[in-house]
C-alpha cells in the first residue's frame, strides 16, 4: 500500500493516523587543502551533466551512482544503487553487512534517504538487513511514517521482500572479541580511512536526492543511534537549493543539525564549500575538544557546484561527472 493510500485509508478507518505525513580517474592528491584540485572545486561551473558525490574514497560506489545517472536513473535511485555497493561490501566494517557491532555484539544499521520532493524515510538500529538505504526508501514510499526503528524496521523489511542476513562476519566478530578484552570506547578519527557513506546525486533533470547509510560508531552502546539516519543531520536535501551529507562523530553533527544548516547557508547565498566550512566551524566553536574527533561534510547546489570540509586532514570525497570519478582530498581545520 502506498503512503498516500495508507494515510487515506487510515483516516477513514479511524486508526488515529489521520495526522499522516503532512502534519506529521582519480585526483588522488594527498597534499594540503590549497592544491588546485580542491580550489578548482570551489569555482563556478555551469551544470552540463549529472553528478554524484559521496563521502570518503568509495570509488566503486560513486562510479555506480554516476553511471546510473548517465543511464537515466533518477537521483534517488542512483544514490541508493551507489551506497548499496558499500552496504554489501564485507570488507567495509563501517557500513552494512560486515559492519562493526555494538558492545553487545549486534550489528545495528542506520540509514536515511531524501528525494527531490522533500519526502524522506529512515531506519535506525536495524538488524539482519543489508540494504538499509533501500529499506529507508520503502519506509518513505510504503508507510505513513518517516522512520522505523529496530525490530519494527526489520519486520517491515520482510514484508517488503528483504531477506534476513547475518551481518556479523567472522572477522568483525574476532575484532569485537579482542576489543572486549580491554574495552575502551573512543571515536577513532578517520577509521580505516572510510566510514559512513553519504551520497548526493544531481540527475539529468537537475533534481537532487541523497542517501546516507552506516553501521554507526564501532562498539557503540546498545541502542545508540547516530546522525546518519537523522534527516537534517546526516543528510538533507532541498531540491530548490541543494543537498548535504555528513560523516564523523554523529553526536556532534546532531547537536548542530549539520546537513540542514549547510542547505540553509546555501539558501542564503553561500557556495557549498563556504557552507561546509561554516558548518564545521559551528562544531569547532562549540566544542573545545574538537581535536579529538572527526566531523566532515559534503554538499552540492542546484548549479552542480560542490564543496567539502572536515576537522581532521585525511577525509576524502568522490565526485563523478562526465565519466570521470574524481577522488578529492578535502580541506580541513587541523592538518596532520
Ligand atoms: N556518523 C556516523 C555515526 O555517528 C559514523 C561516522 O560517520 O563516522 O554514527
Tab-separated table of N, CA and C in Angstrom, residues 77-152:
chain	number	residue	atom	x	y	z
A	77	UNK	N	17.233	6.955	-6.902
A	77	UNK	CA	17.565	5.557	-7.200
A	77	UNK	C	19.062	5.395	-7.487
A	78	UNK	N	19.657	6.399	-8.094
A	78	UNK	CA	21.103	6.338	-8.337
A	78	UNK	C	21.871	6.353	-7.012
A	79	UNK	N	21.438	7.194	-6.084
A	79	UNK	CA	22.129	7.269	-4.782
A	79	UNK	C	21.989	5.940	-4.028
A	80	UNK	N	20.806	5.366	-4.062
A	80	UNK	CA	20.592	4.088	-3.362
A	80	UNK	C	21.429	2.983	-4.016
A	81	UNK	N	21.462	2.980	-5.352
A	81	UNK	CA	22.290	1.977	-6.057
A	81	UNK	C	23.758	2.161	-5.678
A	82	UNK	N	24.180	3.400	-5.588
A	82	UNK	CA	25.588	3.672	-5.242
A	82	UNK	C	25.936	3.190	-3.848
A	83	UNK	N	25.153	3.593	-2.844
A	83	UNK	CA	25.519	3.228	-1.465
A	83	UNK	C	25.376	1.725	-1.221
A	84	UNK	N	24.533	1.056	-2.030
A	84	UNK	CA	24.353	-0.388	-1.833
A	84	UNK	C	25.650	-1.151	-2.089
A	85	UNK	N	26.533	-0.568	-2.898
A	85	UNK	CA	27.832	-1.215	-3.163
A	85	UNK	C	28.594	-1.380	-1.845
A	86	UNK	N	28.565	-0.358	-1.019
A	86	UNK	CA	29.276	-0.448	0.273
A	86	UNK	C	28.476	-1.240	1.300
A	87	UNK	N	27.156	-1.186	1.218
A	87	UNK	CA	26.352	-1.969	2.169
A	87	UNK	C	26.638	-3.460	2.041
A	88	UNK	N	26.958	-3.912	0.817
A	88	UNK	CA	27.204	-5.357	0.655
A	88	UNK	C	28.694	-5.688	0.605
A	89	UNK	N	29.537	-4.686	0.798
A	89	UNK	CA	30.985	-4.909	0.782
A	89	UNK	C	31.437	-5.432	2.157
A	90	UNK	N	31.760	-6.709	2.224
A	90	UNK	CA	32.099	-7.316	3.522
A	90	UNK	C	33.386	-6.744	4.109
A	91	UNK	N	34.206	-6.168	3.250
A	91	UNK	CA	35.475	-5.613	3.757
A	91	UNK	C	35.266	-4.255	4.413
A	92	UNK	N	34.124	-3.668	4.156
A	92	UNK	CA	33.841	-2.369	4.749
A	92	UNK	C	33.201	-2.597	6.119
A	93	UNK	N	33.932	-2.239	7.163
A	93	UNK	CA	33.454	-2.508	8.526
A	93	UNK	C	32.691	-1.332	9.130
A	94	UNK	N	32.310	-0.370	8.290
A	94	UNK	CA	31.609	0.796	8.820
A	94	UNK	C	30.236	1.018	8.180
A	95	UNK	N	29.899	0.160	7.230
A	95	UNK	CA	28.617	0.284	6.515
A	95	UNK	C	28.077	-1.118	6.252
A	96	UNK	N	26.787	-1.330	6.500
A	96	UNK	CA	26.109	-2.548	6.046
A	96	UNK	C	26.661	-3.849	6.598
A	97	UNK	N	26.535	-4.895	5.776
A	97	UNK	CA	26.986	-6.232	6.163
A	97	UNK	C	28.504	-6.211	6.380
A	98	UNK	N	28.936	-6.802	7.489
A	98	UNK	CA	30.368	-6.740	7.814
A	98	UNK	C	30.702	-5.558	8.704
A	99	UNK	N	29.676	-4.752	9.036
A	99	UNK	CA	29.895	-3.595	9.909
A	99	UNK	C	30.320	-4.027	11.308
A	100	UNK	N	31.045	-3.153	11.977
A	100	UNK	CA	31.462	-3.435	13.354
A	100	UNK	C	30.236	-3.410	14.269
A	101	UNK	N	30.144	-4.359	15.201
A	101	UNK	CA	28.954	-4.412	16.065
A	101	UNK	C	28.984	-3.387	17.195
A	102	UNK	N	27.884	-3.356	17.930
A	102	UNK	CA	27.862	-2.576	19.174
A	102	UNK	C	28.564	-3.379	20.269
A	103	UNK	N	28.573	-2.867	21.484
A	103	UNK	CA	29.310	-3.533	22.571
A	103	UNK	C	28.775	-4.916	22.897
A	104	UNK	N	27.480	-5.117	22.569
A	104	UNK	CA	26.868	-6.411	22.866
A	104	UNK	C	27.032	-7.397	21.707
A	105	UNK	N	27.701	-6.968	20.654
A	105	UNK	CA	27.959	-7.870	19.534
A	105	UNK	C	26.913	-7.841	18.439
A	106	UNK	N	25.979	-6.891	18.509
A	106	UNK	CA	24.942	-6.787	17.459
A	106	UNK	C	25.343	-5.751	16.417
A	107	UNK	N	25.227	-6.122	15.153
A	107	UNK	CA	25.433	-5.137	14.083
A	107	UNK	C	24.088	-4.437	13.876
A	108	UNK	N	24.054	-3.159	14.159
A	108	UNK	CA	22.801	-2.402	14.009
A	108	UNK	C	23.045	-1.249	13.033
A	109	UNK	N	22.210	-1.177	12.035
A	109	UNK	CA	22.451	-0.232	10.935
A	109	UNK	C	21.478	0.941	10.958
A	110	UNK	N	21.977	2.072	10.518
A	110	UNK	CA	21.203	3.317	10.424
A	110	UNK	C	21.249	3.810	8.980
A	111	UNK	N	20.127	4.283	8.456
A	111	UNK	CA	20.154	4.838	7.087
A	111	UNK	C	18.982	5.776	6.868
A	112	UNK	N	19.160	6.691	5.940
A	112	UNK	CA	18.025	7.506	5.507
A	112	UNK	C	18.175	7.879	4.046
A	113	UNK	N	17.059	8.271	3.463
A	113	UNK	CA	17.061	8.793	2.091
A	113	UNK	C	16.163	10.025	2.069
A	114	UNK	N	16.443	10.908	1.125
A	114	UNK	CA	15.582	12.083	0.934
A	114	UNK	C	15.515	12.359	-0.560
A	115	UNK	N	14.303	12.614	-1.061
A	115	UNK	CA	14.183	12.795	-2.510
A	115	UNK	C	13.973	14.257	-2.887
A	116	UNK	N	13.809	14.483	-4.165
A	116	UNK	CA	13.763	15.862	-4.652
A	116	UNK	C	12.441	16.559	-4.327
A	117	UNK	N	11.448	15.794	-3.867
A	117	UNK	CA	10.193	16.450	-3.471
A	117	UNK	C	10.232	16.852	-1.992
A	118	UNK	N	11.294	16.469	-1.300
A	118	UNK	CA	11.389	16.743	0.134
A	118	UNK	C	10.856	15.607	0.977
A	119	UNK	N	10.446	14.521	0.326
A	119	UNK	CA	9.985	13.354	1.086
A	119	UNK	C	11.211	12.592	1.589
A	120	UNK	N	11.016	11.849	2.673
A	120	UNK	CA	12.176	11.155	3.233
A	120	UNK	C	11.756	9.921	4.014
A	121	UNK	N	12.722	9.038	4.254
A	121	UNK	CA	12.490	7.827	5.023
A	121	UNK	C	13.767	7.433	5.741
A	122	UNK	N	13.599	6.708	6.857
A	122	UNK	CA	14.784	6.331	7.629
A	122	UNK	C	14.540	5.052	8.411
A	123	UNK	N	15.628	4.325	8.671
A	123	UNK	CA	15.574	3.207	9.613
A	123	UNK	C	16.732	3.371	10.593
A	124	UNK	N	16.455	3.047	11.848
A	124	UNK	CA	17.507	3.162	12.861
A	124	UNK	C	17.620	1.843	13.613
A	125	UNK	N	18.875	1.506	13.983
A	125	UNK	CA	19.123	0.299	14.769
A	125	UNK	C	18.520	-0.940	14.110
A	126	UNK	N	18.606	-1.023	12.808
A	126	UNK	CA	18.019	-2.160	12.080
A	126	UNK	C	19.019	-3.316	12.056
A	127	UNK	N	18.535	-4.515	12.361
A	127	UNK	CA	19.412	-5.699	12.363
A	127	UNK	C	19.024	-6.655	11.248
A	128	UNK	N	19.998	-7.429	10.804
A	128	UNK	CA	19.795	-8.560	9.875
A	128	UNK	C	19.367	-8.179	8.459
A	129	UNK	N	19.450	-6.908	8.127
A	129	UNK	CA	19.094	-6.442	6.781
A	129	UNK	C	20.298	-5.678	6.224
A	130	UNK	N	20.753	-6.062	5.042
A	130	UNK	CA	21.949	-5.421	4.480
A	130	UNK	C	21.634	-4.059	3.858
A	131	UNK	N	20.603	-4.037	2.998
A	131	UNK	CA	20.385	-2.819	2.198
A	131	UNK	C	19.402	-1.877	2.898
A	132	UNK	N	19.926	-1.216	3.908
A	132	UNK	CA	19.046	-0.377	4.727
A	132	UNK	C	18.682	0.955	4.069
A	133	UNK	N	19.481	1.415	3.119
A	133	UNK	CA	19.080	2.647	2.411
A	133	UNK	C	17.859	2.344	1.533
A	134	UNK	N	17.894	1.189	0.870
A	134	UNK	CA	16.720	0.790	0.074
A	134	UNK	C	15.511	0.588	0.983
A	135	UNK	N	15.768	0.062	2.175
A	135	UNK	CA	14.676	-0.117	3.145
A	135	UNK	C	14.111	1.245	3.580
A	136	UNK	N	14.998	2.207	3.764
A	136	UNK	CA	14.540	3.565	4.127
A	136	UNK	C	13.634	4.128	3.033
A	137	UNK	N	13.967	3.816	1.783
A	137	UNK	CA	13.087	4.277	0.687
A	137	UNK	C	11.707	3.625	0.805
A	138	UNK	N	11.682	2.354	1.182
A	138	UNK	CA	10.386	1.680	1.330
A	138	UNK	C	9.578	2.316	2.465
A	139	UNK	N	10.275	2.697	3.547
A	139	UNK	CA	9.572	3.394	4.637
A	139	UNK	C	8.941	4.672	4.080
A	140	UNK	N	9.704	5.355	3.245
A	140	UNK	CA	9.220	6.615	2.669
A	140	UNK	C	8.002	6.397	1.772
A	141	UNK	N	8.085	5.386	0.914
A	141	UNK	CA	7.032	5.249	-0.101
A	141	UNK	C	5.867	4.368	0.338
A	142	UNK	N	6.111	3.440	1.268
A	142	UNK	CA	5.088	2.432	1.555
A	142	UNK	C	4.478	2.525	2.947
A	143	UNK	N	4.865	3.515	3.724
A	143	UNK	CA	4.269	3.674	5.052
A	143	UNK	C	3.871	5.139	5.242
A	144	UNK	N	3.059	5.411	6.253
A	144	UNK	CA	2.702	6.814	6.511
A	144	UNK	C	3.741	7.510	7.376
A	145	UNK	N	4.872	6.816	7.635
A	145	UNK	CA	5.865	7.332	8.584
A	145	UNK	C	7.152	7.746	7.887
A	146	UNK	N	8.008	8.385	8.658
A	146	UNK	CA	9.334	8.744	8.142
A	146	UNK	C	10.393	7.775	8.663
A	147	UNK	N	10.220	7.277	9.893
A	147	UNK	CA	11.305	6.498	10.494
A	147	UNK	C	10.773	5.264	11.200
A	148	UNK	N	11.427	4.127	10.968
A	148	UNK	CA	11.123	2.907	11.726
A	148	UNK	C	12.391	2.465	12.448
A	149	UNK	N	12.203	1.939	13.668
A	149	UNK	CA	13.361	1.566	14.491
A	149	UNK	C	13.384	0.068	14.782
A	150	UNK	N	14.593	-0.451	14.939
A	150	UNK	CA	14.826	-1.790	15.471
A	150	UNK	C	13.983	-2.878	14.867
A	151	UNK	N	13.283	-3.600	15.768
A	151	UNK	CA	12.509	-4.761	15.339
A	151	UNK	C	11.407	-4.389	14.351
A	152	UNK	N	10.822	-3.219	14.570
A	152	UNK	CA	9.767	-2.761	13.667
A	152	UNK	C	10.306	-2.578	12.260
